[in-house]
Short mmCIF file of C-alpha atoms in Angstrom, two decimals:
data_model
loop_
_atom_site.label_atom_id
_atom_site.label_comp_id
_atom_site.label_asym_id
_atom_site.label_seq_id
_atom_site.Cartn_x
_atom_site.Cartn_y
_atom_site.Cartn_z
CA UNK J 1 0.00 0.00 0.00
CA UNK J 2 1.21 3.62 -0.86
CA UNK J 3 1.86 6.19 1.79
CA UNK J 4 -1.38 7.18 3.72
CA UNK J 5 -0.11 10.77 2.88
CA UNK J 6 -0.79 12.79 -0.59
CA UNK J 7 2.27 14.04 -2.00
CA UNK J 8 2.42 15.24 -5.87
CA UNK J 9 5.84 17.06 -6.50
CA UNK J 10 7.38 17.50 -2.86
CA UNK J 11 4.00 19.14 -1.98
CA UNK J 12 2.08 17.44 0.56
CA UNK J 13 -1.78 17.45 0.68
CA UNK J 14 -3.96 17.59 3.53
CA UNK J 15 -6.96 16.96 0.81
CA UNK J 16 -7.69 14.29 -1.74
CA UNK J 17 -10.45 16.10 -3.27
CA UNK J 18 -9.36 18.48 -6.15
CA UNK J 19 -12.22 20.84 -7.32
CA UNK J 20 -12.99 22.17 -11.11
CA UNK J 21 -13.97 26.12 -10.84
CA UNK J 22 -16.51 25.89 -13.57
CA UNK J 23 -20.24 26.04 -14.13
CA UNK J 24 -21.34 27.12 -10.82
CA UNK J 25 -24.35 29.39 -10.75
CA UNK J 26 -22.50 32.00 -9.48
CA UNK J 27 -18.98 33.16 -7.45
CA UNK J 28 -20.49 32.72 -4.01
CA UNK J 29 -21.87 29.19 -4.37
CA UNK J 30 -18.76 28.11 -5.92
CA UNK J 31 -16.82 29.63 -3.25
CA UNK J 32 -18.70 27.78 -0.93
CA UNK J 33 -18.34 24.64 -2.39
CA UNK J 34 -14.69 25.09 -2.55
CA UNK J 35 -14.67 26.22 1.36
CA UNK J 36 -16.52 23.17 2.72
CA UNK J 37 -14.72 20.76 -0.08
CA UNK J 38 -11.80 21.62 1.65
CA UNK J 39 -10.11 21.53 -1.30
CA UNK J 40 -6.69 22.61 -1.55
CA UNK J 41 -6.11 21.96 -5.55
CA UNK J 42 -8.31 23.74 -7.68
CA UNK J 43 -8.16 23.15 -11.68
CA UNK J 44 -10.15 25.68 -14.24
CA UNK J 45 -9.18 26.37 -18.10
CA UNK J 46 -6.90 28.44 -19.08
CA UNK J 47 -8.85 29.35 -22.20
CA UNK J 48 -11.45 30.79 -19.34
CA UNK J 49 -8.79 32.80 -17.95
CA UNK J 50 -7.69 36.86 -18.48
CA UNK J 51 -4.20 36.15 -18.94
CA UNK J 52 -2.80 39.93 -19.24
CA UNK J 53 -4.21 40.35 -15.73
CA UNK J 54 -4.51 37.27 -13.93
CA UNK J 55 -5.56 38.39 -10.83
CA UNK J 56 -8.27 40.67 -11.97
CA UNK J 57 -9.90 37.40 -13.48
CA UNK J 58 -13.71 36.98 -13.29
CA UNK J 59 -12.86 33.31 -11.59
CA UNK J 60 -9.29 34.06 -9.91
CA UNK J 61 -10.34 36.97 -8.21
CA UNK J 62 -12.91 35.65 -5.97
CA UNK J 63 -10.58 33.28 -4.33
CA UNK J 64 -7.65 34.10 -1.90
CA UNK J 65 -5.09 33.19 -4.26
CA UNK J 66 -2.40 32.27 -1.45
CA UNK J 67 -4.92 29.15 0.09
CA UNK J 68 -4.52 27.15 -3.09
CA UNK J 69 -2.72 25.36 -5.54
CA UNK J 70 -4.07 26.28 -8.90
CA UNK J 71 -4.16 23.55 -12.04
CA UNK J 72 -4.62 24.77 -14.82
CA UNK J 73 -5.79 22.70 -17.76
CA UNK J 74 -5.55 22.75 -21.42
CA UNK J 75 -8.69 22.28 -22.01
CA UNK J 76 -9.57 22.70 -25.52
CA UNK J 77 -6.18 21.75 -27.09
CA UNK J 78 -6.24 19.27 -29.80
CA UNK J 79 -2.94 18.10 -30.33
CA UNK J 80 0.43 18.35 -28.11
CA UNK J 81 1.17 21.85 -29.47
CA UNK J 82 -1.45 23.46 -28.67
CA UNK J 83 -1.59 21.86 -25.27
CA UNK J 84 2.42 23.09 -24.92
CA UNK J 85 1.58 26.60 -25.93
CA UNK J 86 -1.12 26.82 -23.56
CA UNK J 87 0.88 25.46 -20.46
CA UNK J 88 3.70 28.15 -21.30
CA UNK J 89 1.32 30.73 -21.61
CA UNK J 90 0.13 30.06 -18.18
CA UNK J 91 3.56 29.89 -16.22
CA UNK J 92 4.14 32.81 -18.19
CA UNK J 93 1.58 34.73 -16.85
CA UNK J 94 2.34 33.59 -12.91
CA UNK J 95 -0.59 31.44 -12.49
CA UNK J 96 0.96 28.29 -12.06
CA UNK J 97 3.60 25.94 -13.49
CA UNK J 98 1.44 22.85 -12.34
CA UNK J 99 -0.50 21.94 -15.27
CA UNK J 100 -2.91 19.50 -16.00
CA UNK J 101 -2.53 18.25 -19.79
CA UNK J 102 -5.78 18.19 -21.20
CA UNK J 103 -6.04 16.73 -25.30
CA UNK J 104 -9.51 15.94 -26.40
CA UNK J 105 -9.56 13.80 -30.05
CA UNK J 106 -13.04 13.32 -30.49
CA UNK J 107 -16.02 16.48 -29.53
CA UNK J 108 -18.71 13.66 -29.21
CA UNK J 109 -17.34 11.56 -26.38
CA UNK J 110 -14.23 14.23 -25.31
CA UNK J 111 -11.77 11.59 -24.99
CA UNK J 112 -7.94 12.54 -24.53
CA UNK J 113 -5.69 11.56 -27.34
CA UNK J 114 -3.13 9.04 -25.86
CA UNK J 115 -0.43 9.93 -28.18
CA UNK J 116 -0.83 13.32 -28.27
CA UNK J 117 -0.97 13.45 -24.35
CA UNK J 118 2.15 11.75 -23.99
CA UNK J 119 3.87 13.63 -26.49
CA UNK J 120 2.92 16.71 -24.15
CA UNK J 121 4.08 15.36 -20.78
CA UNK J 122 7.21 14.73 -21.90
CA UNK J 123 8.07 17.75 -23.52
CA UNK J 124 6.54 19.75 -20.35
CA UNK J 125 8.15 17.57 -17.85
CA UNK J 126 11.40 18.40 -19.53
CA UNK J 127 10.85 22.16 -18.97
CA UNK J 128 10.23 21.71 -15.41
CA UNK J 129 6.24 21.59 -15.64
CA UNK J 130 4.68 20.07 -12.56
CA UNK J 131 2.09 17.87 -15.27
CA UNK J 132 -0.48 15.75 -14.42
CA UNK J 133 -2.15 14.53 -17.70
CA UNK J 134 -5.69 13.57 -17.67
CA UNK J 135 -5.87 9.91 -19.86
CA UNK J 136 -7.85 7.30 -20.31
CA UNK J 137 -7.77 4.22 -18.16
CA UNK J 138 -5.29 2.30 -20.19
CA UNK J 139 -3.14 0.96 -17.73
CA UNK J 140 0.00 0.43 -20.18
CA UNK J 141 -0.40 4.48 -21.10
CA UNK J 142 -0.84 5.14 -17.29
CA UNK J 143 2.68 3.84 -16.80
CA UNK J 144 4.31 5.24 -19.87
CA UNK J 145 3.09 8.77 -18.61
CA UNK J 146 4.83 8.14 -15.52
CA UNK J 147 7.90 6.99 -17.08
CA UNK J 148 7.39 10.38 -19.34
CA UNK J 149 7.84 12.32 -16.39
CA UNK J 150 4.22 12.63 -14.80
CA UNK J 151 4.03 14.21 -11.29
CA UNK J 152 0.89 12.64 -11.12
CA UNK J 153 -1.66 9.89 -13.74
CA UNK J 154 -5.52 11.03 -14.05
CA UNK J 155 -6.98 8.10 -15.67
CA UNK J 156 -11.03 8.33 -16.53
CA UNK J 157 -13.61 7.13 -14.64
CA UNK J 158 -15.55 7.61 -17.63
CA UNK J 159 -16.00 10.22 -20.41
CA UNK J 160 -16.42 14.10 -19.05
CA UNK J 161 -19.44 15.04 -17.36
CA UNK J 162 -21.32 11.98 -17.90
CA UNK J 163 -21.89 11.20 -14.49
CA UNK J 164 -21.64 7.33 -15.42
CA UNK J 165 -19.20 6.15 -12.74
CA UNK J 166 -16.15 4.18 -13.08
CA UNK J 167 -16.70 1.89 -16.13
CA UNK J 168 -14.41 -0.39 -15.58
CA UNK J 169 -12.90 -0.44 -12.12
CA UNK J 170 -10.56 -3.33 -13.02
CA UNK J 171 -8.57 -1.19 -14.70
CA UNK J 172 -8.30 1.57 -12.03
CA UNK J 173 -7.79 -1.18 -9.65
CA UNK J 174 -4.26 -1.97 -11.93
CA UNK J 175 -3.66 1.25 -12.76
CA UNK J 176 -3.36 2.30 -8.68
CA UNK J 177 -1.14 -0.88 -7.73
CA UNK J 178 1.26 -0.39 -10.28
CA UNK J 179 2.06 3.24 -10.40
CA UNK J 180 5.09 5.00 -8.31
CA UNK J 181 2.84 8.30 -8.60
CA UNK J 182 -0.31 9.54 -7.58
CA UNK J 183 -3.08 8.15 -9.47
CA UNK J 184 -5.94 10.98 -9.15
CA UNK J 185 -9.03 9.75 -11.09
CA UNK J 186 -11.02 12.61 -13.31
CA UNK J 187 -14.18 12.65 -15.37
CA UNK J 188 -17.27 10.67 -15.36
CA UNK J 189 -18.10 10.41 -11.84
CA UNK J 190 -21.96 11.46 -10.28
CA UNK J 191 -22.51 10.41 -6.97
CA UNK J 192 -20.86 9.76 -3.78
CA UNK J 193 -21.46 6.23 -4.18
CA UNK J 194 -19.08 6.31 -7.36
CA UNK J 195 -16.40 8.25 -5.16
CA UNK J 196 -16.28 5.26 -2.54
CA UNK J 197 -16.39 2.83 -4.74
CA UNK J 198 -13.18 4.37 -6.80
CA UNK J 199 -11.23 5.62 -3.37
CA UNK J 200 -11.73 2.13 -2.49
CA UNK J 201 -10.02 1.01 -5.61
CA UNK J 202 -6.80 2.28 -4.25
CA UNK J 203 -6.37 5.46 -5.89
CA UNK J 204 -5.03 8.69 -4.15
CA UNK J 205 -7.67 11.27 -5.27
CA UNK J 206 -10.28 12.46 -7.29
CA UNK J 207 -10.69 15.37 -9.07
CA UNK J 208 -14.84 16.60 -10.07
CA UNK J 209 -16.45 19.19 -11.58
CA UNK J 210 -19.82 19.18 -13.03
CA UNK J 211 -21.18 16.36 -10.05
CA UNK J 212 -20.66 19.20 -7.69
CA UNK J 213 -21.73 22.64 -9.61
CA UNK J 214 -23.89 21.32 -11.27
CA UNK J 215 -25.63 19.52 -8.68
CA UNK J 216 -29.24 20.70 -7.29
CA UNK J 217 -27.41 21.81 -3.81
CA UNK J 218 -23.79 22.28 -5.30
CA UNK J 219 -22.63 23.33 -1.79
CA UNK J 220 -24.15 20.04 -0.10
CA UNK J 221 -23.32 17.93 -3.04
CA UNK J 222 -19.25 19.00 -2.14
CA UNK J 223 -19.75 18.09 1.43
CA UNK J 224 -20.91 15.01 0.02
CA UNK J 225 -18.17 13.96 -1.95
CA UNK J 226 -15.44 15.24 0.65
CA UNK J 227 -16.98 12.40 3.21
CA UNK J 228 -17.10 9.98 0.96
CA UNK J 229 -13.27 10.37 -0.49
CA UNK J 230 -12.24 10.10 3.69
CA UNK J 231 -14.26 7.11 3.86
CA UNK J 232 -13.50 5.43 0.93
CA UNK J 233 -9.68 6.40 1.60
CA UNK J 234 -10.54 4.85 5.12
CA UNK J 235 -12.01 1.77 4.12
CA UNK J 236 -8.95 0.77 1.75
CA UNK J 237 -6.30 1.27 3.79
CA UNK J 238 -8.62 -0.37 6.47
CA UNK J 239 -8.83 -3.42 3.99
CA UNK J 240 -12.27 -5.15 3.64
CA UNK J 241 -12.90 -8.55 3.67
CA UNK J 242 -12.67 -10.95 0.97
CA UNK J 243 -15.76 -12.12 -0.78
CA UNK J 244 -17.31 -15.57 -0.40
CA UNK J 245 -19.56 -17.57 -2.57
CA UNK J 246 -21.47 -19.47 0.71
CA UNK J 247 -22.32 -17.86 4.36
CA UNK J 248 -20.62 -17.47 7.37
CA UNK J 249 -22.31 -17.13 10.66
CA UNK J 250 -21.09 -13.60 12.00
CA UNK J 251 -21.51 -15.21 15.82
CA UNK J 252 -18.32 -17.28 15.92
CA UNK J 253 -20.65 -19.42 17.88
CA UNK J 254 -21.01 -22.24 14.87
CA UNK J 255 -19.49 -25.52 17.00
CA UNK J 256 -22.03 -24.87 19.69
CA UNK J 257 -25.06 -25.62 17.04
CA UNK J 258 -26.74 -28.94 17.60
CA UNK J 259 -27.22 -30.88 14.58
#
């Protein structure tokens, strides 16, 4: 089992729960979200963001910039250039040089181009980007990423803002044994339920979005999800049982049965 503590770069997390910044209903609920998520990583696009004056931004400037660890994304980028200019844009402009690599190769189901996002992580890693690349849960890609120079993996639970859950949990189950680096798991998740079931998996995080702002109570919804990343997180390293195909009688009491 990995350390019980987050680390991603030398920087040590109190929080597993990283928060998107978009489609809130307004600044205050999404400031509250973020306040009871306690959630110390917070990703948004950089495509949303006023780059000439970064902290006069309609989303950066309701925050206290100093509490958090900003991730950008590339969201938007189709290839590895793209994806490269828009990182360098944003360490340019003092936002951040963590960067979350972002390559979408189809605009039906948004998911990331494999080749494409490795190409990127390996050019940014070499320039001293802090990159966590969002991929799809290939475990074989997972581990070349890492090898690439990924600070952290963020493998699919399933394509973005479906809400589906983790469609195939064998593979995040892999993809969290093998790895030497975090393995934070983005997209496709709806419900608390899907949060335990992927924190039980093994993995070290999760990052969400639309299950939160977009949610009926966004506020409540990211209360939610913080309790059930500590008690999924809980539950693995707590270890549950194994699973049995007959009964077994919880009492302990079975030799005193008459027959």
């Amino acid at each position: 089992m990995k350390s019980s503590k987050l680390v991603i770069a030398g920087k040590e997390l109190s929080s597993r729960f990283f928060l998107g910044t978009g489609r809130y209903p307004n600044p205050f609920v999404q400031n509250e979200a973020i306040r009871v998520s306690e959630a110390e990583v917070l990703t948004f696009a950089i495509r949303r963001v006023n780059l000439d004056a970064p902290s006069e931004d309609a989303i950066l400037q309701h925050l206290d910039q100093d509490s958090f660890t900003y991730l950008p994304n590339t969201s938007g980028a189709s290839n590895a250039e793209e994806a490269i200019r828009i990182a360098r844009l944003a360490k340019a402009s003092g936002i951040s040089n963590w960067i979350k690599v972002e390559i979408s190769a189809d605009e039906k189901t948004l998911l990331p181009d494999p080749i494409e996002t490795l190409k990127a992580t390996e050019t940014l890693a070499n320039e001293g980007f802090v990159v966590l690349p969002y991929t799809s849960d290939d475990p074989i890609l997972c581990r070349k990423l890492e090898e690439a120079g990924a600070a952290a993996v963020m493998p699919g639970g399933a394509p973005i803002g479906t809400g589906l859950g983790v469609l195939n949990p064998y593979n995040i189950g892999l993809i969290a044994e093998d790895s030497n680096v975090p393995i934070i798991v983005d997209a496709g998740l709806g419900s608390a339920k899907d949060i335990v079931e992927v924190m039980e998996l093994g993995v070290d995080g999760v990052l969400m979005n639309t299950p939160v702002a977009k949610a009926k109570d966004p506020v409540k919804m990211a209360h939610a999800m913080k309790l059930a990343i500590e008690a999924g997180r809980a539950s693995y390293e707590a270890g549950r049982i194994p699973k049995k195909k007959y009964a077994t009688a919880s009492s302990g009491y079975e030799s005193l049965i008459s027959r």
